Amino acid sequence: MTADLFDDLPVLGPAHELIAPGAVLLRGFARELDAALLQALDDVIAQAPLRHLVTPGGYTMSVAMSNCGPLGWVSDRSGYRYDALDPRSGRPWPAMPACWMDLAVRAAAQAGFAQFRPDACLINLYEPGAKLSLHQDKDEKDFSAPIVSVSLGLPAVFLFGTSHRSDRPRRHWLSHGDVVVWGGPARLAYHGVAPLADGEHALLGRRRINLTFRQAG
Ligand code: MD3
Ligand code: FE
């Protein structure tokens, strides 16, 4: 169902769904690549294991995270930041797999961001009950670059608000293979993920993986 609010916006084609101005959902865009994407994931997390980060406020996140690419997003008692080194190993983050980079660049181009070249990919692992509270992504240098997200495994309820934290967020399902490009007016919207419902996915079992590609530096 499409809200009449969006009826006067440009038609984007059958594969595109506009979640909100600037937020383009490419449903199933990554689906046929799933096996290759997950093979590469195993390589990345063998080098930089998924781990539960601590927030500046001292809470341990329910989502487990890792990164690949030149920069990685980290959180600890001193704050949030992008760092070229994995604080766990002291070594650079693993290289971004070519098939991941290619997917992110193609998705961004489809949504109108032909210049997008991510230098960071944050990997989020959700197990049943894991959630991500409403937040903005504002640790990146240039908000004119979009963020590209790829959902794999169990479906999740994604919460999408506005740039005002107190506005009640709308709910959207994100399923295996869905790719979303978050740019323009959507870039600084508050967003989060509701606690993951238990289930069984053919490739990922009781897990959801989300990849977010960023131009951070
Ligand atoms: C909208 N991840 O890693 S992906 C995150 O499913 C994050 O793991 C969620 O929020 C997840 O920061 C949501 C969708 C997403 C990612 C980044 C955004 C939506 C966004 C940045 C700005 C606006
Ligand atoms: Fe986010």
JSON list of C-alpha atoms in Angstrom, two decimals, residues 48-176:
[
{"chain": "A", "resi": 48, "resn": "ALA", "atom": "CA", "xyz": [37.30, -9.93, 13.56]},
{"chain": "A", "resi": 49, "resn": "PRO", "atom": "CA", "xyz": [34.86, -11.87, 15.76]},
{"chain": "A", "resi": 50, "resn": "LEU", "atom": "CA", "xyz": [31.41, -10.53, 16.53]},
{"chain": "A", "resi": 51, "resn": "ARG", "atom": "CA", "xyz": [31.35, -9.04, 20.03]},
{"chain": "A", "resi": 52, "resn": "HIS", "atom": "CA", "xyz": [28.98, -7.16, 22.34]},
{"chain": "A", "resi": 53, "resn": "LEU", "atom": "CA", "xyz": [30.16, -3.56, 22.69]},
{"chain": "A", "resi": 54, "resn": "VAL", "atom": "CA", "xyz": [29.63, -1.42, 25.78]},
{"chain": "A", "resi": 55, "resn": "THR", "atom": "CA", "xyz": [27.89, 1.95, 25.42]},
{"chain": "A", "resi": 56, "resn": "PRO", "atom": "CA", "xyz": [29.35, 5.14, 26.90]},
{"chain": "A", "resi": 57, "resn": "GLY", "atom": "CA", "xyz": [26.65, 4.79, 29.58]},
{"chain": "A", "resi": 58, "resn": "GLY", "atom": "CA", "xyz": [27.97, 1.37, 30.58]},
{"chain": "A", "resi": 59, "resn": "TYR", "atom": "CA", "xyz": [25.30, -0.89, 29.04]},
{"chain": "A", "resi": 60, "resn": "THR", "atom": "CA", "xyz": [26.32, -3.97, 27.06]},
{"chain": "A", "resi": 61, "resn": "MET", "atom": "CA", "xyz": [24.55, -3.98, 23.68]},
{"chain": "A", "resi": 62, "resn": "SER", "atom": "CA", "xyz": [22.28, -6.97, 22.91]},
{"chain": "A", "resi": 63, "resn": "VAL", "atom": "CA", "xyz": [23.38, -6.82, 19.25]},
{"chain": "A", "resi": 64, "resn": "ALA", "atom": "CA", "xyz": [26.82, -8.31, 18.55]},
{"chain": "A", "resi": 65, "resn": "MET", "atom": "CA", "xyz": [28.98, -6.30, 16.13]},
{"chain": "A", "resi": 66, "resn": "SER", "atom": "CA", "xyz": [32.05, -6.37, 13.97]},
{"chain": "A", "resi": 67, "resn": "ASN", "atom": "CA", "xyz": [33.33, -4.39, 10.97]},
{"chain": "A", "resi": 68, "resn": "CYS", "atom": "CA", "xyz": [35.24, -4.63, 7.75]},
{"chain": "A", "resi": 69, "resn": "GLY", "atom": "CA", "xyz": [36.80, -2.05, 5.46]},
{"chain": "A", "resi": 70, "resn": "PRO", "atom": "CA", "xyz": [39.29, 0.74, 6.22]},
{"chain": "A", "resi": 71, "resn": "LEU", "atom": "CA", "xyz": [37.20, 2.04, 9.15]},
{"chain": "A", "resi": 72, "resn": "GLY", "atom": "CA", "xyz": [35.06, 0.35, 11.78]},
{"chain": "A", "resi": 73, "resn": "TRP", "atom": "CA", "xyz": [32.45, 1.71, 14.19]},
{"chain": "A", "resi": 74, "resn": "VAL", "atom": "CA", "xyz": [33.21, 1.10, 17.85]},
{"chain": "A", "resi": 75, "resn": "SER", "atom": "CA", "xyz": [31.73, 2.03, 21.19]},
{"chain": "A", "resi": 76, "resn": "ASP", "atom": "CA", "xyz": [33.23, 1.92, 24.66]},
{"chain": "A", "resi": 77, "resn": "ARG", "atom": "CA", "xyz": [33.05, 3.87, 27.93]},
{"chain": "A", "resi": 78, "resn": "SER", "atom": "CA", "xyz": [34.79, 6.82, 26.25]},
{"chain": "A", "resi": 79, "resn": "GLY", "atom": "CA", "xyz": [32.25, 7.21, 23.41]},
{"chain": "A", "resi": 80, "resn": "TYR", "atom": "CA", "xyz": [31.36, 6.22, 19.84]},
{"chain": "A", "resi": 81, "resn": "ARG", "atom": "CA", "xyz": [33.84, 6.60, 16.99]},
{"chain": "A", "resi": 82, "resn": "TYR", "atom": "CA", "xyz": [35.23, 5.15, 13.78]},
{"chain": "A", "resi": 83, "resn": "ASP", "atom": "CA", "xyz": [38.65, 3.53, 14.14]},
{"chain": "A", "resi": 84, "resn": "ALA", "atom": "CA", "xyz": [41.04, 1.98, 11.60]},
{"chain": "A", "resi": 85, "resn": "LEU", "atom": "CA", "xyz": [42.03, -0.68, 14.15]},
{"chain": "A", "resi": 86, "resn": "ASP", "atom": "CA", "xyz": [39.95, -3.39, 15.80]},
{"chain": "A", "resi": 87, "resn": "PRO", "atom": "CA", "xyz": [40.40, -2.61, 19.51]},
{"chain": "A", "resi": 88, "resn": "ARG", "atom": "CA", "xyz": [40.19, -6.34, 20.31]},
{"chain": "A", "resi": 89, "resn": "SER", "atom": "CA", "xyz": [43.16, -7.36, 18.17]},
{"chain": "A", "resi": 90, "resn": "GLY", "atom": "CA", "xyz": [44.96, -4.06, 17.62]},
{"chain": "A", "resi": 91, "resn": "ARG", "atom": "CA", "xyz": [45.01, -4.89, 13.92]},
{"chain": "A", "resi": 92, "resn": "PRO", "atom": "CA", "xyz": [43.25, -3.25, 10.94]},
{"chain": "A", "resi": 93, "resn": "TRP", "atom": "CA", "xyz": [39.70, -4.46, 10.27]},
{"chain": "A", "resi": 94, "resn": "PRO", "atom": "CA", "xyz": [39.42, -7.18, 7.59]},
{"chain": "A", "resi": 95, "resn": "ALA", "atom": "CA", "xyz": [39.14, -5.99, 4.00]},
{"chain": "A", "resi": 96, "resn": "MET", "atom": "CA", "xyz": [35.66, -5.39, 2.68]},
{"chain": "A", "resi": 97, "resn": "PRO", "atom": "CA", "xyz": [34.74, -8.41, 0.52]},
{"chain": "A", "resi": 98, "resn": "ALA", "atom": "CA", "xyz": [34.50, -7.46, -3.16]},
{"chain": "A", "resi": 99, "resn": "CYS", "atom": "CA", "xyz": [30.98, -8.90, -3.50]},
{"chain": "A", "resi": 100, "resn": "TRP", "atom": "CA", "xyz": [29.82, -6.76, -0.55]},
{"chain": "A", "resi": 101, "resn": "MET", "atom": "CA", "xyz": [31.36, -3.58, -1.96]},
{"chain": "A", "resi": 102, "resn": "ASP", "atom": "CA", "xyz": [29.88, -4.30, -5.38]},
{"chain": "A", "resi": 103, "resn": "LEU", "atom": "CA", "xyz": [26.40, -4.87, -3.96]},
{"chain": "A", "resi": 104, "resn": "ALA", "atom": "CA", "xyz": [26.50, -1.66, -1.90]},
{"chain": "A", "resi": 105, "resn": "VAL", "atom": "CA", "xyz": [27.72, 0.45, -4.81]},
{"chain": "A", "resi": 106, "resn": "ARG", "atom": "CA", "xyz": [25.05, -0.98, -7.16]},
{"chain": "A", "resi": 107, "resn": "ALA", "atom": "CA", "xyz": [22.26, -0.45, -4.64]},
{"chain": "A", "resi": 108, "resn": "ALA", "atom": "CA", "xyz": [23.29, 3.15, -3.97]},
{"chain": "A", "resi": 109, "resn": "ALA", "atom": "CA", "xyz": [23.48, 3.85, -7.72]},
{"chain": "A", "resi": 110, "resn": "GLN", "atom": "CA", "xyz": [19.94, 2.42, -8.17]},
{"chain": "A", "resi": 111, "resn": "ALA", "atom": "CA", "xyz": [18.73, 4.89, -5.58]},
{"chain": "A", "resi": 112, "resn": "GLY", "atom": "CA", "xyz": [20.46, 7.84, -7.23]},
{"chain": "A", "resi": 113, "resn": "PHE", "atom": "CA", "xyz": [23.79, 7.92, -5.36]},
{"chain": "A", "resi": 114, "resn": "ALA", "atom": "CA", "xyz": [26.21, 7.02, -8.16]},
{"chain": "A", "resi": 115, "resn": "GLN", "atom": "CA", "xyz": [29.29, 8.33, -6.30]},
{"chain": "A", "resi": 116, "resn": "PHE", "atom": "CA", "xyz": [28.82, 6.23, -3.15]},
{"chain": "A", "resi": 117, "resn": "ARG", "atom": "CA", "xyz": [32.02, 4.36, -2.15]},
{"chain": "A", "resi": 118, "resn": "PRO", "atom": "CA", "xyz": [31.80, 2.94, 1.38]},
{"chain": "A", "resi": 119, "resn": "ASP", "atom": "CA", "xyz": [34.93, 2.87, 3.56]},
{"chain": "A", "resi": 120, "resn": "ALA", "atom": "CA", "xyz": [33.21, 1.09, 6.46]},
{"chain": "A", "resi": 121, "resn": "CYS", "atom": "CA", "xyz": [30.80, -1.79, 6.88]},
{"chain": "A", "resi": 122, "resn": "LEU", "atom": "CA", "xyz": [29.26, -2.44, 10.30]},
{"chain": "A", "resi": 123, "resn": "ILE", "atom": "CA", "xyz": [28.03, -6.00, 10.82]},
{"chain": "A", "resi": 124, "resn": "ASN", "atom": "CA", "xyz": [25.16, -6.45, 13.29]},
{"chain": "A", "resi": 125, "resn": "LEU", "atom": "CA", "xyz": [24.12, -9.88, 14.61]},
{"chain": "A", "resi": 126, "resn": "TYR", "atom": "CA", "xyz": [20.68, -10.22, 16.21]},
{"chain": "A", "resi": 127, "resn": "GLU", "atom": "CA", "xyz": [19.64, -13.30, 18.14]},
{"chain": "A", "resi": 128, "resn": "PRO", "atom": "CA", "xyz": [16.09, -13.66, 19.52]},
{"chain": "A", "resi": 129, "resn": "GLY", "atom": "CA", "xyz": [15.36, -10.75, 21.87]},
{"chain": "A", "resi": 130, "resn": "ALA", "atom": "CA", "xyz": [18.20, -8.54, 20.62]},
{"chain": "A", "resi": 131, "resn": "LYS", "atom": "CA", "xyz": [17.18, -5.01, 19.73]},
{"chain": "A", "resi": 132, "resn": "LEU", "atom": "CA", "xyz": [18.59, -1.64, 18.78]},
{"chain": "A", "resi": 133, "resn": "SER", "atom": "CA", "xyz": [17.14, 1.39, 20.57]},
{"chain": "A", "resi": 134, "resn": "LEU", "atom": "CA", "xyz": [16.15, 4.49, 18.60]},
{"chain": "A", "resi": 135, "resn": "HIS", "atom": "CA", "xyz": [19.25, 6.40, 17.53]},
{"chain": "A", "resi": 136, "resn": "GLN", "atom": "CA", "xyz": [20.71, 8.59, 14.79]},
{"chain": "A", "resi": 137, "resn": "ASP", "atom": "CA", "xyz": [23.82, 7.63, 12.81]},
{"chain": "A", "resi": 138, "resn": "LYS", "atom": "CA", "xyz": [25.89, 10.78, 13.07]},
{"chain": "A", "resi": 139, "resn": "ASP", "atom": "CA", "xyz": [29.47, 9.63, 13.64]},
{"chain": "A", "resi": 140, "resn": "GLU", "atom": "CA", "xyz": [30.20, 9.84, 9.89]},
{"chain": "A", "resi": 141, "resn": "LYS", "atom": "CA", "xyz": [31.91, 12.92, 8.44]},
{"chain": "A", "resi": 142, "resn": "ASP", "atom": "CA", "xyz": [29.61, 13.72, 5.52]},
{"chain": "A", "resi": 143, "resn": "PHE", "atom": "CA", "xyz": [25.83, 13.29, 5.80]},
{"chain": "A", "resi": 144, "resn": "SER", "atom": "CA", "xyz": [25.36, 13.88, 2.07]},
{"chain": "A", "resi": 145, "resn": "ALA", "atom": "CA", "xyz": [26.50, 10.27, 1.55]},
{"chain": "A", "resi": 146, "resn": "PRO", "atom": "CA", "xyz": [23.75, 7.69, 2.14]},
{"chain": "A", "resi": 147, "resn": "ILE", "atom": "CA", "xyz": [23.94, 4.54, 4.27]},
{"chain": "A", "resi": 148, "resn": "VAL", "atom": "CA", "xyz": [23.13, 1.23, 2.54]},
{"chain": "A", "resi": 149, "resn": "SER", "atom": "CA", "xyz": [21.69, -1.58, 4.68]},
{"chain": "A", "resi": 150, "resn": "VAL", "atom": "CA", "xyz": [21.42, -5.27, 3.77]},
{"chain": "A", "resi": 151, "resn": "SER", "atom": "CA", "xyz": [19.21, -7.60, 5.82]},
{"chain": "A", "resi": 152, "resn": "LEU", "atom": "CA", "xyz": [19.84, -11.36, 5.95]},
{"chain": "A", "resi": 153, "resn": "GLY", "atom": "CA", "xyz": [18.24, -14.17, 7.92]},
{"chain": "A", "resi": 154, "resn": "LEU", "atom": "CA", "xyz": [15.25, -13.76, 10.26]},
{"chain": "A", "resi": 155, "resn": "PRO", "atom": "CA", "xyz": [12.90, -10.85, 9.52]},
{"chain": "A", "resi": 156, "resn": "ALA", "atom": "CA", "xyz": [12.86, -7.85, 11.88]},
{"chain": "A", "resi": 157, "resn": "VAL", "atom": "CA", "xyz": [10.55, -4.96, 12.63]},
{"chain": "A", "resi": 158, "resn": "PHE", "atom": "CA", "xyz": [12.45, -1.84, 11.73]},
{"chain": "A", "resi": 159, "resn": "LEU", "atom": "CA", "xyz": [11.40, 1.37, 13.48]},
{"chain": "A", "resi": 160, "resn": "PHE", "atom": "CA", "xyz": [11.69, 4.52, 11.41]},
{"chain": "A", "resi": 161, "resn": "GLY", "atom": "CA", "xyz": [11.09, 7.93, 12.96]},
{"chain": "A", "resi": 162, "resn": "THR", "atom": "CA", "xyz": [11.97, 11.47, 11.97]},
{"chain": "A", "resi": 163, "resn": "SER", "atom": "CA", "xyz": [14.82, 13.76, 12.93]},
{"chain": "A", "resi": 164, "resn": "HIS", "atom": "CA", "xyz": [12.91, 14.46, 16.19]},
{"chain": "A", "resi": 165, "resn": "ARG", "atom": "CA", "xyz": [13.37, 11.68, 18.72]},
{"chain": "A", "resi": 166, "resn": "SER", "atom": "CA", "xyz": [9.92, 12.22, 20.23]},
{"chain": "A", "resi": 167, "resn": "ASP", "atom": "CA", "xyz": [8.01, 11.61, 16.95]},
{"chain": "A", "resi": 168, "resn": "ARG", "atom": "CA", "xyz": [6.47, 8.16, 17.04]},
{"chain": "A", "resi": 169, "resn": "PRO", "atom": "CA", "xyz": [8.31, 5.82, 14.63]},
{"chain": "A", "resi": 170, "resn": "ARG", "atom": "CA", "xyz": [6.60, 3.87, 11.85]},
{"chain": "A", "resi": 171, "resn": "ARG", "atom": "CA", "xyz": [7.15, 0.12, 11.61]},
{"chain": "A", "resi": 172, "resn": "HIS", "atom": "CA", "xyz": [8.48, -1.72, 8.54]},
{"chain": "A", "resi": 173, "resn": "TRP", "atom": "CA", "xyz": [9.39, -5.36, 8.10]},
{"chain": "A", "resi": 174, "resn": "LEU", "atom": "CA", "xyz": [12.89, -5.99, 6.77]},
{"chain": "A", "resi": 175, "resn": "SER", "atom": "CA", "xyz": [13.38, -9.52, 5.43]},
{"chain": "A", "resi": 176, "resn": "HIS", "atom": "CA", "xyz": [16.12, -11.70, 4.01]}
]
